Short mmCIF file of C-alpha atoms in Angstrom, two decimals:
data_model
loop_
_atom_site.label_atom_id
_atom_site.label_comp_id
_atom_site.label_asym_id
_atom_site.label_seq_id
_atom_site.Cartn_x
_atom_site.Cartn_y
_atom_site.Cartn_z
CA UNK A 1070 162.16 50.98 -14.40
CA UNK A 1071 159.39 48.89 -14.48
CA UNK A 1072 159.68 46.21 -17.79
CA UNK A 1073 156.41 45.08 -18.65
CA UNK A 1074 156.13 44.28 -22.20
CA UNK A 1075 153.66 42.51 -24.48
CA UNK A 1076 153.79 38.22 -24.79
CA UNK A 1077 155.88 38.22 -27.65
CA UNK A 1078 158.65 41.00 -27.10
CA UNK A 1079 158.79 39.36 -23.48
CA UNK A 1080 159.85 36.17 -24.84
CA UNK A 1081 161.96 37.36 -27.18
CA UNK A 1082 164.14 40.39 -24.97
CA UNK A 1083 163.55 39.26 -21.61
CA UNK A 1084 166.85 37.42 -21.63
CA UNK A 1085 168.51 41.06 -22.58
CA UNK A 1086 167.38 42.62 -19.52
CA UNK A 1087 169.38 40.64 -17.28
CA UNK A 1088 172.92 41.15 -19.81
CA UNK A 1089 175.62 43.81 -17.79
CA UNK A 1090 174.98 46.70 -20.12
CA UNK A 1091 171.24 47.39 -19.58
CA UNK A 1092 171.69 47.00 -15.72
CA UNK A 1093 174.54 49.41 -16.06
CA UNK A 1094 171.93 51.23 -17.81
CA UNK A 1095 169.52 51.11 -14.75
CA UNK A 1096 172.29 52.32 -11.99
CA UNK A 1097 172.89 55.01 -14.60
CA UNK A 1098 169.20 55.72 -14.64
CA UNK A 1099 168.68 54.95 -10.74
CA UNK A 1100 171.60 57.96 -9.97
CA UNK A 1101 169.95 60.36 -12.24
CA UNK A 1102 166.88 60.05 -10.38
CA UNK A 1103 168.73 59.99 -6.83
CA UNK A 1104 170.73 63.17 -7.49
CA UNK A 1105 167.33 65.40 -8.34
CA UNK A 1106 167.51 64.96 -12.59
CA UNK A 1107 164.20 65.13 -14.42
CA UNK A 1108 164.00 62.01 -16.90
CA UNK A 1109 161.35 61.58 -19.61
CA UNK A 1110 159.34 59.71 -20.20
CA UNK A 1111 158.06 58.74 -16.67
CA UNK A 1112 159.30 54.93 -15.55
CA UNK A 1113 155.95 53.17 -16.45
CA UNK A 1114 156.08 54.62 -20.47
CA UNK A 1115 159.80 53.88 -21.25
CA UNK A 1116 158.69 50.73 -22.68
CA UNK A 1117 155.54 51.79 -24.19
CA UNK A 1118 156.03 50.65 -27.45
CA UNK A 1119 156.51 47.05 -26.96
CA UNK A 1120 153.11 47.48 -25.13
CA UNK A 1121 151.28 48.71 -27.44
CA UNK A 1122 152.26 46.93 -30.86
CA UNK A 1123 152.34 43.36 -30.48
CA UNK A 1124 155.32 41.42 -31.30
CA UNK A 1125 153.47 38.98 -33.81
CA UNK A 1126 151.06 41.71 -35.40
CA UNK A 1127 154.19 44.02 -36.11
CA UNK A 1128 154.20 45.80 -39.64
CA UNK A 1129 156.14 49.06 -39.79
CA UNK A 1130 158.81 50.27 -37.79
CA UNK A 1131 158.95 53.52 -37.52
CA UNK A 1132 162.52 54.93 -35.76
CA UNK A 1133 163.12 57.73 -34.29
CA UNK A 1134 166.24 58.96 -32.07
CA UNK A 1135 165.84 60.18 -28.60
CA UNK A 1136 162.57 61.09 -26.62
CA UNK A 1137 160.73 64.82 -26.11
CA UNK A 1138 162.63 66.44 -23.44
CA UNK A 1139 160.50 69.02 -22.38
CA UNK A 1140 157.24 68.33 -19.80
CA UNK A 1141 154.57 65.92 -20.62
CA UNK A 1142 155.81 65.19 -23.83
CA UNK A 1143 157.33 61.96 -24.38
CA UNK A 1144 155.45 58.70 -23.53
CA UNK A 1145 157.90 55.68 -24.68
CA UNK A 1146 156.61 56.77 -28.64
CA UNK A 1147 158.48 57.80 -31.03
CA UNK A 1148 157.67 61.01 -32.70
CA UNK A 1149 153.91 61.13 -30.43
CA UNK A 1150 153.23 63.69 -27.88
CA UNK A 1151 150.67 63.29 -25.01
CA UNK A 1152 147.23 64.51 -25.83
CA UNK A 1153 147.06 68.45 -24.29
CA UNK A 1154 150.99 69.01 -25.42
CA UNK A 1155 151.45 71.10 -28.45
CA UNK A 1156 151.76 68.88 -31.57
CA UNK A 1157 155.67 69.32 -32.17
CA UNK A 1158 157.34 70.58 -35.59
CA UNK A 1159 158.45 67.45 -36.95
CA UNK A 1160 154.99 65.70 -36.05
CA UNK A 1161 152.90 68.98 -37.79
CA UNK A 1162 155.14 68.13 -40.88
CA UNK A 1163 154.12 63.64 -40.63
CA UNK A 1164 150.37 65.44 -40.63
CA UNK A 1165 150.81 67.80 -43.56
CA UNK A 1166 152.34 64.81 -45.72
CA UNK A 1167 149.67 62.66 -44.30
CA UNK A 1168 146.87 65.51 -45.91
CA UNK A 1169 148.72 65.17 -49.20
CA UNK A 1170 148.86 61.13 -49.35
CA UNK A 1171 146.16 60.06 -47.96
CA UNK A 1172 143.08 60.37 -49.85
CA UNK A 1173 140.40 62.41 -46.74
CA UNK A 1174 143.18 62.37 -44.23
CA UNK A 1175 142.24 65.46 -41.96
CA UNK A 1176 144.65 66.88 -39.31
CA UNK A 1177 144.29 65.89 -36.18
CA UNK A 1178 143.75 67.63 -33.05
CA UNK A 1179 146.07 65.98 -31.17
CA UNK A 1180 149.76 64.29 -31.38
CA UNK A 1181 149.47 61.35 -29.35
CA UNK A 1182 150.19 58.26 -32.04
CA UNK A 1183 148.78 55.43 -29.78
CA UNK A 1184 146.43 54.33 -32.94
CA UNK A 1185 149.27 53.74 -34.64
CA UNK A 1186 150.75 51.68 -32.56
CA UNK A 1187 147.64 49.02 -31.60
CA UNK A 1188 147.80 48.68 -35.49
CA UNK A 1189 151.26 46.97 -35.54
CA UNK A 1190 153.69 50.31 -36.06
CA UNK A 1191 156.36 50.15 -33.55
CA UNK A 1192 157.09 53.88 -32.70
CA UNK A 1193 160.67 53.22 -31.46
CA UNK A 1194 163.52 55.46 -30.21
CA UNK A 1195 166.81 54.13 -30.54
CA UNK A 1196 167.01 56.36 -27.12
CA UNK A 1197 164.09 55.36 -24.77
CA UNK A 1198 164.98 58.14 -21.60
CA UNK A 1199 166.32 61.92 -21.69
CA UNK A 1200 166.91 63.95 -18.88
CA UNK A 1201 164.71 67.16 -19.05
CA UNK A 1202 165.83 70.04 -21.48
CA UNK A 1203 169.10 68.34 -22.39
CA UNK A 1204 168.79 66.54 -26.17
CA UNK A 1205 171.07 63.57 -26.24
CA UNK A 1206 171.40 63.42 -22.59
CA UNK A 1207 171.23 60.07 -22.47
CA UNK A 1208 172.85 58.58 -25.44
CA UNK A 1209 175.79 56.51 -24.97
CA UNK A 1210 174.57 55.03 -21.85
CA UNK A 1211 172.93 51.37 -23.56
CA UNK A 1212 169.74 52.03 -24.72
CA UNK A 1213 171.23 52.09 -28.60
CA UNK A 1214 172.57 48.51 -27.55
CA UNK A 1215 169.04 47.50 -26.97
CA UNK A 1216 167.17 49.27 -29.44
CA UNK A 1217 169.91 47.76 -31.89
CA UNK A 1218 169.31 44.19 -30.76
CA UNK A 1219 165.63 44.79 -31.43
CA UNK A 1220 165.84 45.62 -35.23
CA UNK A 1221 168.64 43.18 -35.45
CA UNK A 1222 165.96 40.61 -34.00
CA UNK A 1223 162.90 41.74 -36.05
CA UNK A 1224 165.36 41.59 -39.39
CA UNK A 1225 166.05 38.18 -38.39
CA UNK A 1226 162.93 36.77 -37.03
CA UNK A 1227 160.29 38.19 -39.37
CA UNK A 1228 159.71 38.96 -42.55
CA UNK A 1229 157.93 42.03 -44.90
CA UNK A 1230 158.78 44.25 -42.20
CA UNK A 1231 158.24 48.19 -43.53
CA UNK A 1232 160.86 50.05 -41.79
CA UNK A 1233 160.38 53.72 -42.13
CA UNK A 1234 164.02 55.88 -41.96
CA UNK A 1235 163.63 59.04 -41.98
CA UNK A 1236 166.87 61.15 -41.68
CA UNK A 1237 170.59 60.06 -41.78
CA UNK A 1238 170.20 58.60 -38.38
CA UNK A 1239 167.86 56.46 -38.84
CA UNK A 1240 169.19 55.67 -41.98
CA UNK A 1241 172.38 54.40 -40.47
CA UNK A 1242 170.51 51.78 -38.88
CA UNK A 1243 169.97 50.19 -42.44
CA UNK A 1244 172.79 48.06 -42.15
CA UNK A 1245 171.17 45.86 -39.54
CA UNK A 1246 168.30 45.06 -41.74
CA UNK A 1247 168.26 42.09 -44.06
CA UNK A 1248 166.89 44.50 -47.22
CA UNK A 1249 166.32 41.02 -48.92
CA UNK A 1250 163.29 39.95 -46.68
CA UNK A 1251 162.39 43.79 -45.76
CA UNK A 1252 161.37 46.78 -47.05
CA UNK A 1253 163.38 49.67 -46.16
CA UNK A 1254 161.56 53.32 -47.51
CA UNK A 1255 164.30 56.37 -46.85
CA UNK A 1256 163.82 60.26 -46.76
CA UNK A 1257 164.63 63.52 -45.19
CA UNK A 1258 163.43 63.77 -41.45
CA UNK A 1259 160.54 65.66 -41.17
CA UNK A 1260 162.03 68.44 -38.98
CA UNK A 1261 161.22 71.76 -40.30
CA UNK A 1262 165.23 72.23 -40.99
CA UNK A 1263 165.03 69.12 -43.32
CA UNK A 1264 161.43 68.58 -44.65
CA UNK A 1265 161.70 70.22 -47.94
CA UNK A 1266 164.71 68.29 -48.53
CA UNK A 1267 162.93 64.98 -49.21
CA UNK A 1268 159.99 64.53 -46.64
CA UNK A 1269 157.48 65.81 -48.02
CA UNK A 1270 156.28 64.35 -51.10
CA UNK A 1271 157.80 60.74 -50.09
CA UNK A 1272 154.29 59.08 -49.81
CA UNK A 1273 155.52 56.91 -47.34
CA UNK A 1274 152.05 56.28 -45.98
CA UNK A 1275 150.63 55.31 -49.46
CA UNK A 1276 153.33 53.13 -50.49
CA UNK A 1277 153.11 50.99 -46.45
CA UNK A 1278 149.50 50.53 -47.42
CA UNK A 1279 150.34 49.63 -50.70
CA UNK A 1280 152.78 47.05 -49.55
CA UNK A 1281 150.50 45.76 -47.04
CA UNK A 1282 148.26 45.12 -49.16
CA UNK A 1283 150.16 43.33 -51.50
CA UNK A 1284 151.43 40.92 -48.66
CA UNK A 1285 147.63 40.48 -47.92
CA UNK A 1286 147.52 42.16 -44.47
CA UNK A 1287 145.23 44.86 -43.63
CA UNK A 1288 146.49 48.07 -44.39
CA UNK A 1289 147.15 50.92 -41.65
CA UNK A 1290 144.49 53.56 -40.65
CA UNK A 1291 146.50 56.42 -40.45
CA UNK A 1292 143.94 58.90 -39.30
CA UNK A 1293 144.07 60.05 -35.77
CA UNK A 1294 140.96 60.55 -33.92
#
């Protein structure tokens, strides 16, 4: 598990990787590998998201809960796909509310959410690794330890942070967010079993812009070419 992570998350985590849970963590990963397991993503994109969205240009959080567990999917973002894969349920339903909310957003050909990320939205699991075809596989094992400690940090080190939570999940983690110097926009997940219960029709995407733009930073792009 190779950790290579932008400047600013390296300064800030590097001290976790060394605590007794997350090398636990990396035997556990180290004998799934040994006794034949498929994990996603592949070693180098486990940590993609603290690659791609730099620590001090961070705007939105967006969380979701464990990786894509079937081939070529996952790639250390939450909620993106690989360009090639089929665009998943949940992601067809971000796109649909994207065409309603933003004014000449077209749907994209593609789920791979990398432009979303360079623009300061961390796409983070609180899972980062799943073995193949088994959902959930790896929870329990750490990674919610880590992915914990990040929010806690952001909460505590920044400020104006948009943290999307979508589903009760996500929701949950809430309560490690200082709502006083954050903004914190809840609704349904957007998988097809929960959509019409509060996803679509959130605006979400609007109301980060708008909020960006009232803190006088640039507001996000969404549209995925």
């Amino acid at each position: 598990m190779g950790i290579d992570l932008e400047p600013g998350w390296q300064h800030i985590l590097s001290d976790e990787f060394e605590k007794e849970y997350m090398k636990s963590l990396r035997e556990f990963l180290k004998a799934e590998k040994e006794s034949g397991q498929i994990v996603y993503p592949k070693s180098s994109d486990v940590f993609n998201a603290f690659k791609h969205t730099a620590y001090d240009n961070l705007k939105v959080v967006l969380l979701g809960q464990d990786p894509y567990h079937g081939a070529g999917q996952a790639h250390g973002l939450s909620f993106s796909v690989q360009k090639g894969v089929t665009i998943p349920p949940s992601l067809k339903n971000i796109y649909k509310e994207l065409q309603t909310d933003i004014s000449g957003f077209t749907k994209p050909s593609h789920g791979n959410l990398t432009q979303w990320a360079d623009q300061g939205i961390l796409l983070l699991n609180a899972t980062l690794t799943v073995r193949a075809q088994q959902p959930g596989s790896h929870q329990g094992k750490g990674w919610e330890t880590f992915t914990n400690h990040v929010i806690a940090e952001i909460s505590a080190r920044k400020e104006g942070v948009i943290f999307l939570l979508w589903g009760k999940f996500a929701q949950n983690k809430s309560l490690l967010i200082d709502a006083q110097k954050h903004h914190i926009l809840t609704a349904a997940h957007p998988s097809p079993f929960s959509a019409y219960n509060g996803f679509f029709g959130c605006r979400h995407f609007s109301k980060t812009n708008e909020i960006l733009s009232a803190q006088g930073a640039e507001p996000i792009n969404w549209q995925i070419t």
